[in-house]
Coordinates of C-alpha atoms and ligand atoms in Angstrom, one line a residue:
M243 CA 61.0 56.3 79.9
W244 CA 63.0 58.1 82.6
H245 CA 61.8 56.4 85.8
S246 CA 62.9 53.7 88.1
N247 CA 62.8 50.1 86.8
T248 CA 64.3 48.6 90.0
D249 CA 65.0 49.4 93.6
L250 CA 68.1 50.2 95.5
A251 CA 68.3 46.8 97.3
S252 CA 68.4 45.2 93.8
I253 CA 71.1 47.6 92.6
S254 CA 73.1 46.9 95.7
A255 CA 72.8 43.1 95.3
W256 CA 73.8 43.4 91.6
L257 CA 76.9 45.5 92.4
S258 CA 77.9 43.3 95.4
S259 CA 77.6 40.1 93.4
H260 CA 79.6 41.7 90.5
A261 CA 82.3 42.7 93.0
R262 CA 82.2 39.3 94.7
E263 CA 82.9 37.6 91.4
G264 CA 86.0 39.8 90.9
G265 CA 84.4 42.4 88.7
K266 CA 85.5 46.0 88.8
I267 CA 83.0 48.9 89.0
A268 CA 83.5 52.4 87.6
I269 CA 81.6 55.0 89.5
I270 CA 80.8 57.8 87.1
T271 CA 79.2 61.1 87.6
H272 CA 78.5 64.3 85.6
T273 CA 81.1 66.5 84.1
K274 CA 82.3 69.4 86.3
P275 CA 81.4 67.4 89.5
D276 CA 79.8 69.4 92.3
G277 CA 79.5 68.4 96.0
D278 CA 76.6 66.1 95.3
A279 CA 78.4 64.3 92.5
V280 CA 81.7 63.9 94.4
G281 CA 80.0 63.1 97.6
S282 CA 77.7 60.4 96.2
S283 CA 80.4 58.8 94.0
T284 CA 82.9 58.8 96.9
A285 CA 80.5 57.3 99.3
A286 CA 79.4 54.6 96.9
A287 CA 83.0 53.7 96.1
R288 CA 84.1 53.6 99.7
A289 CA 81.0 51.4 100.7
L290 CA 81.8 48.9 97.9
N291 CA 85.6 48.9 98.6
F292 CA 84.8 48.5 102.3
V293 CA 83.3 45.1 101.5
H294 CA 85.2 44.2 98.3
P295 CA 88.6 46.0 98.5
G296 CA 89.7 47.5 95.2
A297 CA 86.3 46.8 93.5
A298 CA 85.3 50.4 92.8
E299 CA 87.0 53.4 91.3
C300 CA 85.7 56.9 90.7
W301 CA 85.9 58.6 87.3
Y302 CA 85.8 62.4 87.1
F303 CA 86.1 64.8 84.2
G304 CA 85.5 68.4 83.3
S305 CA 86.8 71.1 85.6
L306 CA 87.3 69.6 89.0
P307 CA 86.5 71.3 92.3
P308 CA 89.6 72.5 94.4
W309 CA 88.5 70.4 97.3
L310 CA 88.3 67.1 95.3
D311 CA 91.5 65.7 96.9
L312 CA 90.2 66.6 100.4
V313 CA 86.9 64.7 100.0
N314 CA 87.9 61.8 97.7
T315 CA 91.0 60.6 99.6
G316 CA 91.9 57.0 99.4
V317 CA 89.6 56.1 96.6
P318 CA 91.0 54.7 93.3
R319 CA 90.4 57.5 90.8
R320 CA 90.6 58.1 87.1
I321 CA 90.6 61.7 85.7
L322 CA 89.4 61.2 82.1
D323 CA 90.7 64.6 80.9
T324 CA 94.3 63.7 81.6
Q325 CA 94.3 59.9 81.8
G326 CA 91.7 59.1 79.1
L327 CA 89.5 56.0 79.1
P328 CA 91.0 52.7 80.3
S329 CA 92.4 50.2 77.9
D330 CA 90.4 47.0 77.4
A331 CA 92.8 45.1 79.8
E332 CA 92.3 47.5 82.6
S333 CA 88.7 48.3 81.9
P334 CA 86.1 48.0 84.7
T335 CA 83.4 45.5 84.0
A336 CA 80.4 47.5 85.3
A337 CA 79.3 51.1 85.8
L338 CA 77.4 52.9 88.5
I339 CA 76.3 56.3 87.3
V340 CA 75.3 58.8 90.0
D341 CA 73.8 62.3 90.0
T342 CA 73.0 62.4 86.3
G343 CA 71.5 60.3 83.5
S344 CA 72.2 62.8 80.8
S345 CA 74.5 61.8 77.9
P346 CA 75.8 65.4 77.4
Q347 CA 76.7 65.5 81.1
L348 CA 78.6 62.3 80.7
D349 CA 80.5 63.5 77.7
R350 CA 84.0 62.1 78.2
A351 CA 82.7 58.8 79.5
M352 CA 80.1 58.3 76.7
P353 CA 82.4 56.4 74.3
W354 CA 83.0 53.8 77.0
L355 CA 79.4 53.8 78.4
Q356 CA 77.7 53.5 75.0
S357 CA 78.3 49.8 74.6
R358 CA 77.8 48.9 78.3
A359 CA 74.2 49.7 79.2
V360 CA 73.6 46.1 80.1
R361 CA 76.2 46.3 82.8
A362 CA 75.3 49.8 84.1
A363 CA 73.1 51.2 86.7
I364 CA 72.0 54.8 87.3
V365 CA 71.0 56.4 90.6
D366 CA 69.8 59.9 90.0
H367 CA 67.4 62.6 91.2
H368 CA 67.0 64.7 88.0
A369 CA 63.8 65.1 86.1
H370 CA 65.2 64.1 82.7
G371 CA 67.7 61.5 81.6
D372 CA 68.6 59.0 78.9
A373 CA 67.0 55.6 80.0
N374 CA 69.1 53.8 77.3
L375 CA 72.3 54.5 79.2
A376 CA 71.7 51.8 81.8
S377 CA 69.6 48.7 82.2
R378 CA 69.0 49.5 85.8
L379 CA 67.5 52.8 86.7
F380 CA 66.6 54.3 90.1
V381 CA 65.3 57.8 89.7
D382 CA 63.9 59.7 92.7
T383 CA 63.0 63.2 91.5
S384 CA 61.7 64.0 95.0
A385 CA 65.2 63.6 96.5
A386 CA 66.8 67.0 97.2
S387 CA 70.2 65.4 96.7
V388 CA 71.2 62.2 95.1
C389 CA 72.9 61.4 98.4
L390 CA 69.5 60.5 99.8
P391 CA 69.1 57.4 97.5
V392 CA 72.9 56.8 97.6
A393 CA 72.9 56.7 101.4
E394 CA 70.3 53.9 101.2
L395 CA 72.4 52.2 98.5
C396 CA 75.4 52.3 100.8
R397 CA 73.3 51.1 103.7
C398 CA 72.3 48.1 101.6
I399 CA 75.8 47.4 100.4
L400 CA 77.1 47.4 103.9
A401 CA 74.0 45.5 105.3
L402 CA 73.5 48.1 108.1
P403 CA 70.4 48.8 110.1
S404 CA 70.4 52.6 109.4
A405 CA 72.5 55.4 107.9
A406 CA 73.5 56.2 111.4
A407 CA 75.6 53.0 111.4
L408 CA 77.6 54.0 108.2
P409 CA 81.3 54.2 108.6
V410 CA 82.3 57.9 109.0
E411 CA 84.3 57.7 105.7
V412 CA 81.0 57.0 103.9
A413 CA 78.8 59.3 106.0
E414 CA 81.0 62.4 105.5
P415 CA 80.8 62.6 101.7
L416 CA 77.1 61.8 101.9
Y417 CA 76.6 64.7 104.3
L418 CA 78.6 66.9 101.9
G419 CA 76.4 66.1 98.9
L420 CA 73.2 66.6 101.0
A421 CA 74.5 69.9 102.3
T422 CA 75.8 71.3 99.0
D423 CA 72.8 70.4 96.9
T424 CA 70.5 72.1 99.4
G425 CA 72.6 75.2 99.8
W426 CA 73.7 74.1 103.2
F427 CA 70.1 73.3 104.2
K428 CA 68.4 76.5 103.0
Y429 CA 66.8 75.7 99.6
S430 CA 63.1 74.9 99.2
S431 CA 64.1 71.3 98.7
V432 CA 64.9 71.0 102.4
S433 CA 62.5 68.6 104.0
S434 CA 62.3 66.5 107.1
R435 CA 63.7 63.6 105.0
V436 CA 66.8 65.7 104.3
L437 CA 67.3 66.7 107.9
R438 CA 66.6 63.2 109.2
L439 CA 69.4 61.8 106.9
A440 CA 71.7 64.7 108.0
A441 CA 71.1 63.8 111.6
E442 CA 71.8 60.2 111.0
L443 CA 75.0 61.1 109.2
I444 CA 76.1 63.3 112.1
D445 CA 75.4 60.3 114.4
A446 CA 77.6 58.3 112.1
G447 CA 80.4 60.8 112.7
A448 CA 80.1 63.5 110.1
R449 CA 81.3 66.9 111.4
P450 CA 79.3 69.7 109.8
N451 CA 81.7 72.5 110.7
K452 CA 84.7 70.7 109.3
L453 CA 82.9 69.9 106.1
Y454 CA 81.7 73.5 105.7
E455 CA 85.2 74.9 106.0
M456 CA 86.6 72.2 103.7
I457 CA 84.2 73.2 100.9
E458 CA 83.1 76.7 101.4
Q459 CA 86.1 78.4 102.8
Q460 CA 88.6 77.5 100.2
E461 CA 88.3 80.6 97.9
K462 CA 91.2 82.0 95.9
P463 CA 91.5 85.7 95.1
P464 CA 90.6 85.5 91.4
R465 CA 87.2 84.1 92.1
I466 CA 86.4 86.9 94.6
R467 CA 87.6 89.5 92.0
L468 CA 85.3 87.9 89.5
L469 CA 82.4 88.0 91.9
A470 CA 83.0 91.7 92.3
R471 CA 82.6 92.1 88.5
A472 CA 79.5 89.9 88.4
L473 CA 77.9 92.0 91.2
S474 CA 78.7 95.2 89.5
S475 CA 77.0 94.0 86.4
L476 CA 73.7 93.4 88.3
E477 CA 70.6 94.8 86.6
L478 CA 67.1 94.6 88.0
F479 CA 63.9 94.5 85.9
E480 CA 60.2 94.1 86.5
H481 CA 60.2 96.3 89.7
G482 CA 63.2 94.5 91.1
K483 CA 61.7 91.0 90.6
V484 CA 64.1 89.9 87.9
A485 CA 67.9 90.1 88.5
V486 CA 70.4 89.6 85.7
M487 CA 74.1 89.5 86.0
S488 CA 76.5 88.9 83.1
L489 CA 80.2 88.1 82.8
T490 CA 82.2 88.4 79.5
R491 CA 85.4 86.7 78.7
A492 CA 87.1 90.1 79.3
D493 CA 85.8 90.0 82.9
F494 CA 87.4 86.5 83.4
A495 CA 90.7 87.7 82.0
A496 CA 90.7 90.9 84.1
A497 CA 90.0 88.8 87.3
G498 CA 92.5 86.1 86.3
A499 CA 89.7 83.7 86.7
E500 CA 88.4 80.6 84.9
Q501 CA 84.9 79.8 83.8
S502 CA 84.4 77.4 86.7
D503 CA 85.1 80.3 89.1
A504 CA 81.6 81.7 88.5
G505 CA 79.9 78.7 90.1
G506 CA 77.4 79.8 92.8
F507 CA 77.4 83.5 91.8
I508 CA 73.7 83.1 90.7
D509 CA 72.8 82.8 94.4
Y510 CA 73.9 86.3 95.3
P511 CA 71.0 88.3 93.7
Q512 CA 68.6 86.0 95.5
T513 CA 69.6 87.8 98.7
I514 CA 67.7 90.9 97.4
A515 CA 64.3 91.0 99.0
S516 CA 62.3 91.9 95.8
V517 CA 64.0 89.4 93.6
R518 CA 61.8 86.4 92.5
V519 CA 64.1 85.0 89.8
G520 CA 67.7 85.5 88.8
A521 CA 69.8 84.9 85.7
L522 CA 73.5 84.7 85.2
L523 CA 74.7 85.1 81.6
V524 CA 78.3 84.0 80.9
E525 CA 80.1 84.3 77.7
A526 CA 81.4 80.8 77.1
D527 CA 85.1 80.0 76.7
E528 CA 84.6 78.7 73.1
S529 CA 82.6 81.8 72.1
T530 CA 83.9 83.7 69.1
A531 CA 82.7 86.9 67.3
E532 CA 81.3 84.7 64.5
T533 CA 79.8 81.9 66.7
P534 CA 78.9 83.5 70.0
K535 CA 77.9 81.2 72.9
T536 CA 76.3 82.2 76.2
K537 CA 75.8 80.0 79.2
I538 CA 72.6 80.8 81.0
S539 CA 72.0 79.9 84.7
L540 CA 68.6 80.5 86.2
R541 CA 67.3 80.4 89.8
S542 CA 63.9 81.1 91.2
K543 CA 62.9 81.9 94.7
S544 CA 59.6 80.9 96.3
A545 CA 58.1 81.8 99.6
G546 CA 57.1 78.2 100.3
R547 CA 56.9 75.4 97.8
P548 CA 59.1 75.4 94.7
E549 CA 56.0 75.2 92.5
D550 CA 54.9 78.6 93.9
G551 CA 57.9 80.3 92.2
V552 CA 58.8 80.8 88.6
N553 CA 59.4 77.5 86.9
V554 CA 62.9 78.1 85.4
N555 CA 63.1 74.6 84.0
V556 CA 60.4 75.7 81.4
I557 CA 62.4 78.8 80.5
A558 CA 65.7 76.9 80.2
Q559 CA 63.9 74.5 77.8
Q560 CA 63.0 77.4 75.6
F561 CA 66.8 78.0 75.2
G562 CA 67.6 74.3 74.6
G563 CA 68.5 73.5 78.2
G564 CA 66.7 72.2 81.3
G565 CA 67.0 71.4 85.0
H566 CA 64.7 71.7 88.0
I567 CA 61.8 74.0 88.9
A568 CA 64.0 76.3 90.9
A569 CA 67.4 75.8 89.2
A570 CA 68.0 75.3 85.5
G571 CA 70.4 76.2 82.8
A572 CA 71.0 76.3 79.1
R573 CA 73.7 77.2 76.5
A574 CA 72.5 79.5 73.8
A575 CA 74.3 80.0 70.4
T576 CA 74.1 83.7 70.6
S577 CA 75.7 86.7 72.4
I578 CA 74.9 88.0 75.9
S579 CA 73.4 91.2 74.5
D580 CA 71.1 89.1 72.3
V581 CA 70.1 86.6 75.0
K582 CA 69.5 89.2 77.8
P583 CA 66.3 90.8 76.5
R584 CA 64.9 87.4 75.5
I585 CA 65.5 86.0 79.0
V586 CA 64.1 89.1 80.7
K587 CA 61.0 88.9 78.5
A588 CA 60.5 85.2 79.2
L589 CA 61.0 85.7 83.0
A590 CA 58.7 88.7 83.0
E591 CA 56.0 86.7 81.3
Q592 CA 56.2 83.9 83.9
I593 CA 56.0 86.4 86.7
A594 CA 53.0 88.1 85.2
A595 CA 51.3 84.7 84.4
R596 CA 51.8 83.6 88.0
G597 CA 50.8 86.9 89.6
L598 CA 54.1 87.1 91.5
Ligands
MN643 MN1 72.6 66.4 92.6

């Protein structure tokens, strides 16, 4: 079952005793790490290394964000795509997995993780995961960002009275994860708990404007050109309540952009007043005429609580994917032109059923 079987103090005690005995800990997060993944893994590694120098290293794989070096400075790091998995001699002896518990999301690390569940812990905030991956699980699906539980983990590791006492090197990546997973404090997941932690992290020395510029003002021209193509593909259905954008591989080529450059585009149609739910359909890199593949991203908007909007997790599941109530995705083995009417129909049905 995908739920906590221990608490953060116990995971902290286990990691600390492992490091104290000379063990090494790989901190692993999901493929294509985002702000929450890099922020939480960097913070946990720095907290452990603060007490036990050299004990923790971060593993990353999948396309990496352009700001990774700016955030993850000074942390021992392994990039699995280029460096591969470690040899037995240099292999860490334990694993802390953050911001995912999903085997597909851990793709490149799976051959290493598969035999190591006994010496692995997961701290996550997603609704679904593979409980067999780790013997220690802490899952808080009410957390807007995994940095909420990871901040508490860091506080325990460093034996501090509050998050406000964290070293700035730990506080800043936590703030980053918290900010990026809540759309810089604007999603429906923002709560007093989120803002209290943000305030404590600022007290610890995190500088919001510096972090915003570091992450959000690093665009390169191909991504902006791709955005122009995505926006011009916008179609509205159901009296403007459903927004659909699509990007083909030809769009990526014309913009000189890569697949990862489309990240965050799904948020743009949400700025239209009438839109309740949006979809971005992207022709996947590996797509061919014979075996088409389409990546589906879904976002829903609610006036108040996320449960008042369209549950896009349910719709993503119909296409073999999943996620959260307000943000989900899937990968369909079919073309954009085939997926689009099916997605629009599924979204229209949800809107009608909910009287939105
Ligand atoms: Mn997250």
